[in-house]
PDB file of C-alpha atoms in Angstrom:
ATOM      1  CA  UNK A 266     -26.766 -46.292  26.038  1.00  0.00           C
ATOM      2  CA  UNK A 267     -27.305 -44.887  22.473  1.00  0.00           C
ATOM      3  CA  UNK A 268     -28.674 -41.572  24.033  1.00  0.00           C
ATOM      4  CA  UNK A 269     -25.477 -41.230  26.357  1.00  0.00           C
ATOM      5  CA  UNK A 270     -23.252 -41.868  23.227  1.00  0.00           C
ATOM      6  CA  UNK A 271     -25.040 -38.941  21.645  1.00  0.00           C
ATOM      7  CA  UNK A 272     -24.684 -36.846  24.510  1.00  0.00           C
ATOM      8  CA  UNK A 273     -20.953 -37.442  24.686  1.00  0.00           C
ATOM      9  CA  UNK A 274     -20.503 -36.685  21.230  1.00  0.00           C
ATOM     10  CA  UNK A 275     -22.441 -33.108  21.622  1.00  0.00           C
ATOM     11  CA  UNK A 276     -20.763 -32.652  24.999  1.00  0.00           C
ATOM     12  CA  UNK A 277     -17.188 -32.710  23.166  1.00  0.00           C
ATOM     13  CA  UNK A 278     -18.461 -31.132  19.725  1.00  0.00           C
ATOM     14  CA  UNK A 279     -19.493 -28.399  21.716  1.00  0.00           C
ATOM     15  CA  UNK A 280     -16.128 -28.130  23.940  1.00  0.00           C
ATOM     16  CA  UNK A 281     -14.434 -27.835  20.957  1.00  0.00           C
ATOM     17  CA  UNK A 282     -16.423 -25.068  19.672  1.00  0.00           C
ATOM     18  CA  UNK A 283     -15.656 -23.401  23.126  1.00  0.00           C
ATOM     19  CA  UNK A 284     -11.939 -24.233  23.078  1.00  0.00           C
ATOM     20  CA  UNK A 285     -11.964 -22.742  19.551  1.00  0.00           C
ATOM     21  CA  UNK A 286     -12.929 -19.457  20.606  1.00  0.00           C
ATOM     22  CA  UNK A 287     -11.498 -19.198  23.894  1.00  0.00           C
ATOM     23  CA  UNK A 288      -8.159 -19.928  21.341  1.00  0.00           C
ATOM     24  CA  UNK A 289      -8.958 -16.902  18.763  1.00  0.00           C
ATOM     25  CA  UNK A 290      -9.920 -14.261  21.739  1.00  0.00           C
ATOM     26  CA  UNK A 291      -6.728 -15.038  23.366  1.00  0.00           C
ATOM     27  CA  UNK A 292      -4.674 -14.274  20.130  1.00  0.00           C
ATOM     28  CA  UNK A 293      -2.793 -11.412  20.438  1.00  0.00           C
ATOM     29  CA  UNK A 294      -2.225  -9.996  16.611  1.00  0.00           C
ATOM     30  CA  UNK A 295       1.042  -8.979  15.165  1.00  0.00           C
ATOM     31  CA  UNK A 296       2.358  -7.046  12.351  1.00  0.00           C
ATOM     32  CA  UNK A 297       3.784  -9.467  10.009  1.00  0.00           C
ATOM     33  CA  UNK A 298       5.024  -6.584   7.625  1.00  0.00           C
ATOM     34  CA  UNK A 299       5.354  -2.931   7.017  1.00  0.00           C
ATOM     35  CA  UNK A 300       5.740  -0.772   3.730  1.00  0.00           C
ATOM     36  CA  UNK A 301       6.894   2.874   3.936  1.00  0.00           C
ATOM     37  CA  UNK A 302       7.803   4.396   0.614  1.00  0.00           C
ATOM     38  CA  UNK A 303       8.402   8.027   0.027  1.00  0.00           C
ATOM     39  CA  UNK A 304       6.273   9.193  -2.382  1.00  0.00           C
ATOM     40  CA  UNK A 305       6.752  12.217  -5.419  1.00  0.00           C
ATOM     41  CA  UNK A 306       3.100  13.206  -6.798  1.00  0.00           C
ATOM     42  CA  UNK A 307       3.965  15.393 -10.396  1.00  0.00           C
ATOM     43  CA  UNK A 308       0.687  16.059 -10.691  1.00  0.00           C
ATOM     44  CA  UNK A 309       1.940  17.780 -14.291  1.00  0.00           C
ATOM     45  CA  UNK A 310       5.171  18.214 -16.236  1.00  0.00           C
ATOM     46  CA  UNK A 311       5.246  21.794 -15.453  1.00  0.00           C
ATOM     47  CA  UNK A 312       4.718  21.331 -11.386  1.00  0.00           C
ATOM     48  CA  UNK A 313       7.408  20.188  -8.704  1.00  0.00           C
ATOM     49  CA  UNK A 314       5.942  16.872  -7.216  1.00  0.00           C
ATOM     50  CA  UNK A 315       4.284  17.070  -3.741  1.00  0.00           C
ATOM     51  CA  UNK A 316       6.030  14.421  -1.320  1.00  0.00           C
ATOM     52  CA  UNK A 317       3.897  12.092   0.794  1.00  0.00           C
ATOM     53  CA  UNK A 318       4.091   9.101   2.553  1.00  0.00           C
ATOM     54  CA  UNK A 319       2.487   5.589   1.892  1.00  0.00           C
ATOM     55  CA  UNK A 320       2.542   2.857   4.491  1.00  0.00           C
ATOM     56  CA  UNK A 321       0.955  -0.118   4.753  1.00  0.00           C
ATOM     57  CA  UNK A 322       0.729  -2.572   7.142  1.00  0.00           C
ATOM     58  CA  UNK A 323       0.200  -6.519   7.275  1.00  0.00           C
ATOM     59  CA  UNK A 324      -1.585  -8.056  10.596  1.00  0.00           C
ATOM     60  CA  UNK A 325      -0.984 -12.014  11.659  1.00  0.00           C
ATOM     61  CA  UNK A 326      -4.841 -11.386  12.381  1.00  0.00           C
ATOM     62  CA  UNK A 327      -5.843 -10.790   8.747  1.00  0.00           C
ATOM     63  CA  UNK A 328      -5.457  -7.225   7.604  1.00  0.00           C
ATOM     64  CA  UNK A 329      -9.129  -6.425   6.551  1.00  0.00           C
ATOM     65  CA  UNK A 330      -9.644  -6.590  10.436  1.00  0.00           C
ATOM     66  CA  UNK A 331      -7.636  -3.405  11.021  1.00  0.00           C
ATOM     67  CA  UNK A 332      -9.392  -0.243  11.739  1.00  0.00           C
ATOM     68  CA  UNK A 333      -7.179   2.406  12.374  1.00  0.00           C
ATOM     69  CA  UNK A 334      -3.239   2.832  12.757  1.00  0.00           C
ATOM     70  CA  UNK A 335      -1.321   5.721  14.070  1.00  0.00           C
ATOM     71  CA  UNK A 336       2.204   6.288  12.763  1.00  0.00           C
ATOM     72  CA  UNK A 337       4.001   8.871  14.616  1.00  0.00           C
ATOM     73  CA  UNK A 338       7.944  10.240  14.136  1.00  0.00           C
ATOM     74  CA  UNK A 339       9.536  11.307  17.640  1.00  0.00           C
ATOM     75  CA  UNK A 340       9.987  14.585  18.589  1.00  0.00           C
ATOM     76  CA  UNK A 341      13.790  15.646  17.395  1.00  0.00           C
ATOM     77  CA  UNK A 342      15.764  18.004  15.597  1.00  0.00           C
ATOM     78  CA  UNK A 343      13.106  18.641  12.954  1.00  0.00           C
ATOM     79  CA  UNK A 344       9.738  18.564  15.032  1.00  0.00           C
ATOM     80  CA  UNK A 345      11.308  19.943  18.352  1.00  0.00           C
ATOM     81  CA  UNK A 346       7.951  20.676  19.901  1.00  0.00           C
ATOM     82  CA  UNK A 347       5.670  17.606  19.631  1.00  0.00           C
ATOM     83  CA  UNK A 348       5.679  14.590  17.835  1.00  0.00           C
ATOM     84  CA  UNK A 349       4.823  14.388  13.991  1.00  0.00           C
ATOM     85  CA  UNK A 350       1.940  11.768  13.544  1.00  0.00           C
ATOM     86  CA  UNK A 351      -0.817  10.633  11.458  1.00  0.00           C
ATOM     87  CA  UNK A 352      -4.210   8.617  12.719  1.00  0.00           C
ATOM     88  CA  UNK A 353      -5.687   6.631   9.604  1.00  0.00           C
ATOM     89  CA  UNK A 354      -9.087   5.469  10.945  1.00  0.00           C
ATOM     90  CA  UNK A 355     -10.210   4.353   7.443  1.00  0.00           C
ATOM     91  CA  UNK A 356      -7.295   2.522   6.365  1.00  0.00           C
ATOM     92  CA  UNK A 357      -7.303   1.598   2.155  1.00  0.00           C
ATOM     93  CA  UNK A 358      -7.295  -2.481   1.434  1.00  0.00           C
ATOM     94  CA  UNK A 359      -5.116  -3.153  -0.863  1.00  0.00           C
ATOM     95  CA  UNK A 360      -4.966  -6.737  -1.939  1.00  0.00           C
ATOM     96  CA  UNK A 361      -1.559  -7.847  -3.677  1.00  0.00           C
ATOM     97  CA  UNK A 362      -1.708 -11.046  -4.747  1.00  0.00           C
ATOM     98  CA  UNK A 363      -2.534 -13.136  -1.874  1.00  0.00           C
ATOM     99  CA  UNK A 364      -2.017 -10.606   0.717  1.00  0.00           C
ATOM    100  CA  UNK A 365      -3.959  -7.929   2.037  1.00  0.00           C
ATOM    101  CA  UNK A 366      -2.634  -4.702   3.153  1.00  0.00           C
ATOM    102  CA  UNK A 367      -4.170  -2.006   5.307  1.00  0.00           C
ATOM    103  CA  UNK A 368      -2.901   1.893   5.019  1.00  0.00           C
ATOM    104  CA  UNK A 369      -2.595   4.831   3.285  1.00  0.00           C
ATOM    105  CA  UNK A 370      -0.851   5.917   0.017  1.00  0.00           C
ATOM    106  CA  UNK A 371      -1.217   9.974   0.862  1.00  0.00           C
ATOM    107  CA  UNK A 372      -0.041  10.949   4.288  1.00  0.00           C
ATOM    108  CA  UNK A 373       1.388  14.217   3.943  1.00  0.00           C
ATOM    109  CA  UNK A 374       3.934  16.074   5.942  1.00  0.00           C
ATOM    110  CA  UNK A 375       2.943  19.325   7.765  1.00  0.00           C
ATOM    111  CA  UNK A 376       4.043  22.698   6.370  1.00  0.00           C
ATOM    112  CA  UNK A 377       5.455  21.287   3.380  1.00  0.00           C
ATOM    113  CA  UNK A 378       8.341  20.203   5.329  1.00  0.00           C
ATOM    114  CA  UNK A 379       9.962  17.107   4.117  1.00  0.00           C
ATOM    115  CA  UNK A 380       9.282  14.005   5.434  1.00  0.00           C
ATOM    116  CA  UNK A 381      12.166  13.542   8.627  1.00  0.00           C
ATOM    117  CA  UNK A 382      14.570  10.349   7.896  1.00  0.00           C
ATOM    118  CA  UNK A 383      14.559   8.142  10.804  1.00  0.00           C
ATOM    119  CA  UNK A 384      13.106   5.450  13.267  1.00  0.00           C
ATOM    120  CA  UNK A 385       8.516   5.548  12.715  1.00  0.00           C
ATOM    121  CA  UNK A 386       6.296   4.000  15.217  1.00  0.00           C
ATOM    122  CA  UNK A 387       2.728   2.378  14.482  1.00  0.00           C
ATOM    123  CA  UNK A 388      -0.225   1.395  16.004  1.00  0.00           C
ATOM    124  CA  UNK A 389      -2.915  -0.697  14.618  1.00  0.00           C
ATOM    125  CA  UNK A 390      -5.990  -1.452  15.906  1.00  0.00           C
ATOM    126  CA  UNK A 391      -8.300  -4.442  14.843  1.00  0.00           C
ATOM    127  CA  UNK A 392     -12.152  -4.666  15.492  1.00  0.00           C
ATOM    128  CA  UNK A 393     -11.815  -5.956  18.555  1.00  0.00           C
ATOM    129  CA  UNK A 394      -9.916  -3.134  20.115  1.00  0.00           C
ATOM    130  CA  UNK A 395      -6.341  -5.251  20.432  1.00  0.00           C
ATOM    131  CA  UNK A 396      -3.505  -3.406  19.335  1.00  0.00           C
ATOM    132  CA  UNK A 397      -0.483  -4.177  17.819  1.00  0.00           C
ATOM    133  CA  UNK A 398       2.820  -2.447  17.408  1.00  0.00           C
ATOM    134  CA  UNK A 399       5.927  -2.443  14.864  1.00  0.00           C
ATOM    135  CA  UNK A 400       8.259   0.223  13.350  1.00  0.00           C
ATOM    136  CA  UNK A 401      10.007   1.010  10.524  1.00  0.00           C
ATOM    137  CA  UNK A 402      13.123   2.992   9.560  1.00  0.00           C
ATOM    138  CA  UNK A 403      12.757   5.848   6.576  1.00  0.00           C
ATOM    139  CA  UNK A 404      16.574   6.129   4.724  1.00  0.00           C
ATOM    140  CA  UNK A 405      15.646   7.509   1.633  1.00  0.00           C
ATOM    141  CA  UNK A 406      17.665   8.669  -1.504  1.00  0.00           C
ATOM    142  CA  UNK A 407      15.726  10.358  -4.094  1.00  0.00           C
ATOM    143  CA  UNK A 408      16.859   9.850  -7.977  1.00  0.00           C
ATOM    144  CA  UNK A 409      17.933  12.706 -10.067  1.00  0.00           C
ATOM    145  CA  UNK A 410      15.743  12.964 -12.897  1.00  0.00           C
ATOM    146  CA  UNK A 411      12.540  10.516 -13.435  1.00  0.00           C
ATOM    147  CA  UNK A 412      11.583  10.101 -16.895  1.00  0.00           C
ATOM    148  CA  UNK A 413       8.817  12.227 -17.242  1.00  0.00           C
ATOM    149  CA  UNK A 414       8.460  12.378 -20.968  1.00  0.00           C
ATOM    150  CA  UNK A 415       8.356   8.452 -21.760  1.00  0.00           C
ATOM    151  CA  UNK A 416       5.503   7.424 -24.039  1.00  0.00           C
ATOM    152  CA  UNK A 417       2.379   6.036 -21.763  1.00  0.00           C
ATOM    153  CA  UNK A 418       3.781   2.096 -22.171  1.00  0.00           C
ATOM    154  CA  UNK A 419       7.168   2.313 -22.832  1.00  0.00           C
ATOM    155  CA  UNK A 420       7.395   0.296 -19.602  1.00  0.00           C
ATOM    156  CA  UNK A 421       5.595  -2.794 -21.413  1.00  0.00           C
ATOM    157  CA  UNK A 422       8.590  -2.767 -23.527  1.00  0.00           C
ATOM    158  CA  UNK A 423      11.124  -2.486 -20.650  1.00  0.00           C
ATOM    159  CA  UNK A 424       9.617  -5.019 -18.993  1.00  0.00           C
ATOM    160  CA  UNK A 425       9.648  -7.749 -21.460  1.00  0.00           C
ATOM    161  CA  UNK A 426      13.199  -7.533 -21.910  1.00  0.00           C
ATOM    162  CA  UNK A 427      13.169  -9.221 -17.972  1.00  0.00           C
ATOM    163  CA  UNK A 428      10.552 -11.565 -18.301  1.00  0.00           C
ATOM    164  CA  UNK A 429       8.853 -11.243 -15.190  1.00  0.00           C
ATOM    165  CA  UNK A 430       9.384  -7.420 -15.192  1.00  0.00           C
ATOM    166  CA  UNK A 431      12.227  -7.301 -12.627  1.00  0.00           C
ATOM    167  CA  UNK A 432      14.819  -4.570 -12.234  1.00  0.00           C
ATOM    168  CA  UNK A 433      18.515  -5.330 -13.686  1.00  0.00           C
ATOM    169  CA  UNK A 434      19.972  -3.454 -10.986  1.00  0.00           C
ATOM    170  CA  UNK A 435      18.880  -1.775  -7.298  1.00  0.00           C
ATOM    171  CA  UNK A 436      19.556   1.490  -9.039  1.00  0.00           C
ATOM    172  CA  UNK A 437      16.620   0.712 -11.581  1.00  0.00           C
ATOM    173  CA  UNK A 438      13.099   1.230 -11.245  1.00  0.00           C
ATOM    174  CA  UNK A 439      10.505  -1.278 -10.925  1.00  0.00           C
ATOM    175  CA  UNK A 440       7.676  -0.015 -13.202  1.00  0.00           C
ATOM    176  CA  UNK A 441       3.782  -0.191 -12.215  1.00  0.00           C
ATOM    177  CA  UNK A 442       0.547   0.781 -13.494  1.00  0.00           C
ATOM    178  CA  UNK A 443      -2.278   2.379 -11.412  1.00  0.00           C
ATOM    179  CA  UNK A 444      -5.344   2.639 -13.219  1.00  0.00           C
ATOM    180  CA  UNK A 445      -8.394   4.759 -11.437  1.00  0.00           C
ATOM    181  CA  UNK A 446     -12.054   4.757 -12.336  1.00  0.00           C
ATOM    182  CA  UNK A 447     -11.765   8.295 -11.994  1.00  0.00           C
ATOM    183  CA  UNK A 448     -10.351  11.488 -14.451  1.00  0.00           C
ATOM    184  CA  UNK A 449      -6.748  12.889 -13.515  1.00  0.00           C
ATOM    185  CA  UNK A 450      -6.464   9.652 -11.328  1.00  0.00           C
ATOM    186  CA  UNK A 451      -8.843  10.059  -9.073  1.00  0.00           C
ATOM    187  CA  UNK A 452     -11.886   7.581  -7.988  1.00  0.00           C
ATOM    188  CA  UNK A 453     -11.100   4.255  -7.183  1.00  0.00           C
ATOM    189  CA  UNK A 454      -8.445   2.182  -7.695  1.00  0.00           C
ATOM    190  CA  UNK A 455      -9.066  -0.606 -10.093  1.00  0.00           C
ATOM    191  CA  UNK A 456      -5.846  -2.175 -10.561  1.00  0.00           C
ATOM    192  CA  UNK A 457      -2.222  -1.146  -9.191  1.00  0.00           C
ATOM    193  CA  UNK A 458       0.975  -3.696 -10.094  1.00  0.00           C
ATOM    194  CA  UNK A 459       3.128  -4.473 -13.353  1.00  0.00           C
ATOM    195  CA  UNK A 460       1.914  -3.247 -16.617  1.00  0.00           C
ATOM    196  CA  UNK A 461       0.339  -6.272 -17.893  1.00  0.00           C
ATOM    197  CA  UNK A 462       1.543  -7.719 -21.038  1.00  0.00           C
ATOM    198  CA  UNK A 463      -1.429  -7.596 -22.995  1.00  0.00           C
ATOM    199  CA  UNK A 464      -1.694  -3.908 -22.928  1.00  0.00           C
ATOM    200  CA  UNK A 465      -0.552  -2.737 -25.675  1.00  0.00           C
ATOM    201  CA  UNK A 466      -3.002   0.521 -25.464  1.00  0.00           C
ATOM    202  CA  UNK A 467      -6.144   1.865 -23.561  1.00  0.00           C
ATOM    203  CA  UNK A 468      -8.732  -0.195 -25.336  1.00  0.00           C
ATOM    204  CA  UNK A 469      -6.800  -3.019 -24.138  1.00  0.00           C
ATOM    205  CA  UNK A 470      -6.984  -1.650 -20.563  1.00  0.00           C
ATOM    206  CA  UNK A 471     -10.795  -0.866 -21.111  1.00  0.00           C
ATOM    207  CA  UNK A 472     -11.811  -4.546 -22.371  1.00  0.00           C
ATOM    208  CA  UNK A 473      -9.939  -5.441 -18.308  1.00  0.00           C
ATOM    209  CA  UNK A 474     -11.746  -2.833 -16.520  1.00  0.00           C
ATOM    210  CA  UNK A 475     -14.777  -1.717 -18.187  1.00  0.00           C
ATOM    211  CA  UNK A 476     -15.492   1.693 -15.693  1.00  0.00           C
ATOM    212  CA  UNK A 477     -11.258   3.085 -15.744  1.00  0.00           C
ATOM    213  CA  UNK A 478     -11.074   6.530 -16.872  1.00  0.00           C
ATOM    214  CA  UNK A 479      -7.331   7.405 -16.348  1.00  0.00           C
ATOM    215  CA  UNK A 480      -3.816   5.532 -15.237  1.00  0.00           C
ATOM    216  CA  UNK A 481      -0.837   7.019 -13.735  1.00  0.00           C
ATOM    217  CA  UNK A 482       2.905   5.288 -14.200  1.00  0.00           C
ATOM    218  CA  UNK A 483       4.678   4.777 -10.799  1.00  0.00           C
ATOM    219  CA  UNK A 484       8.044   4.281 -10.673  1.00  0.00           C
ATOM    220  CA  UNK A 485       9.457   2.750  -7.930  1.00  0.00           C
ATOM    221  CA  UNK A 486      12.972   2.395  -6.504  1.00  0.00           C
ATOM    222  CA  UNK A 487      12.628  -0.150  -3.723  1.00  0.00           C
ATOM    223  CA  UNK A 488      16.456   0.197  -2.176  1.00  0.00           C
ATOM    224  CA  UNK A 489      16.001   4.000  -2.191  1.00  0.00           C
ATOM    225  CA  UNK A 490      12.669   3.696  -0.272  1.00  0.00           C
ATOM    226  CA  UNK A 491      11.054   6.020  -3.087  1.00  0.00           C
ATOM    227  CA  UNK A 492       8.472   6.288  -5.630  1.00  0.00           C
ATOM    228  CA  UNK A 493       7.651   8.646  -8.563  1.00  0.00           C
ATOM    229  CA  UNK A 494       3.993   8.848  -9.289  1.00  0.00           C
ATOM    230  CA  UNK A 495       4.193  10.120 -13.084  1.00  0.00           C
ATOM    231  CA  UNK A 496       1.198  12.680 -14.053  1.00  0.00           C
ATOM    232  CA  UNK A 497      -2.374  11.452 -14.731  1.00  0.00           C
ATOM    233  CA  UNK A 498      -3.380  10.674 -18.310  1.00  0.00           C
ATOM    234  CA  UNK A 499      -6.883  10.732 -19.216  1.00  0.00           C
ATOM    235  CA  UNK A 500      -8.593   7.910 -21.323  1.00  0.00           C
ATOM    236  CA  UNK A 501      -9.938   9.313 -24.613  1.00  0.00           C
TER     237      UNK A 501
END
C-alpha cells in the first residue's frame, strides 16, 4: 500500500510536469507594447542631425526571448516600388525598470529620405520560431530649435524643480542621460534614463560606472513622437 501511495504521488507529480509544458508550448506570444520614436543624431554643433528610427518592442513571452523583428512601411506615395523595411536579427535588450525591451535605437531610412508618417507593421520572432505581430502609427512633429548649447547638466537642475523629473507640459521635453563605455558615445550602453540626482559632474558619474567614457543628453518629446540626441561629450 505504501509503495502504491508513492507511485500515485510520482504518477501526478509527473502529469503535472507534462501539463506544464504542454501549457507553455501551446502559448502563443503577444506584443504587449511598442515604442517608435523619431530620432535626430547632431553628432556636432556644426552638423544637421541624421534622422533614424528606434523601436522597441515588449513580448507577453518575455522579451529577452525575441530574436529578430521585421518592421516594414507599405508601399505608397513615398516608396512606390516596394515596401520600406528593416530585419533586426540581433535585437538590443534594453531593461527599463522592470521591463525588458527588444529593438533597435538606429534604423535608418534609405537615401536619406525622411522617415514616411503613417501605419508600421512588425514581426517578432522568439526562439522557438512563433511569431507575433502588432503595429504602430508614426505622427510626428519635430520642435524648432533644441537647445544645443545648454551646459552638460543643466537638466539636473530642470529636473528638480518637478520632483520626479516630469515634463510641465506635452510641449516640454523629458530629459535623459545616456552614458556609453565608449568615446563620442560609442561602446556600450551603461545606463540610459533620468539624470540622476546625485550627479552633479563626471566624477560623480564615474564613482556609478567605473568603465563610462562619454554621455550624450537626449531630449525627448513623447506627444511629438521625437527625440533629440544632443552631441557626444567626452569624459576628461
Amino acid at each position: 500500500m505504501r509503495y502504491f501511495t508513492l507511485f500515485l504521488i510520482f504518477f501526478f507529480s509527473l502529469c503535472c510536469v507534462i501539463m506544464g509544458f504542454v501549457s507553455c508550448a501551446n502559448t502563443v506570444p503577444e506584443l504587449v507594447s511598442l515604442e517608435a520614436t523619431v530620432v535626430y543624431d547632431y553628432q556636432s554643433l556644426q552638423e544637421e542631425p541624421v534622422q533614424r528610427l528606434s523601436v522597441f518592442a515588449q513580448s507577453s513571452q518575455g522579451s529577452e526571448r525575441i530574436m529578430s523583428l521585421r518592421i516594414s512601411f507599405p508601399s505608397g506615395n513615398a516608396f512606390p516600388d516596394n515596401k520600406l523595411f528593416w530585419l533586426i536579427e540581433k535585437p538590443l535588450i534594453l531593461n527599463n525598470g522592470s521591463k525588458l525591451w527588444a529593438g533597435s535605437p538606429s534604423l535608418m531610412p534609405p537615401y536619406f529620405w525622411a522617415l514616411p508618417q503613417g501605419t508600421y507593421q512588425v514581426i517578432c520572432t522568439d526562439l522557438m520560431g512563433e511569431t507575433a505581430e502588432g503595429q504602430f502609427v508614426l505622427n510626428y512633429k519635430e520642435v524648432d530649435s533644441p537647445p544645443l548649447d545648454q551646459p552638460i547638466f543643466f537638466s539636473q537642475q530642470e529636473q528638480s524643480k518637478d520632483g520626479d523629473g516630469s515634463s510641465k507640459s506635452s510641449d516640454e521635453p523629458v530629459i535623459k542621460m545616456a552614458v556609453f563605455s565608449g568615446v563620442d558615445g560609442r561602446g556600450t550602453l551603461l545606463f540610459f534614463d533620468k539624470i540622476r540626482k546625485d550627479w552633479k559632474d563626471f566624477t560623480d558619474i564615474k564613482d556609478s560606472y567605473s568603465k563610462a567614457k562619454s554621455l550624450r543628453i537626449c531630449l525627448d518629446y513623447p506627444s511629438r513622437q521625437v527625440r533629440y540626441l544632443l552631441p557626444p561629450h567626452n569624459f576628461e
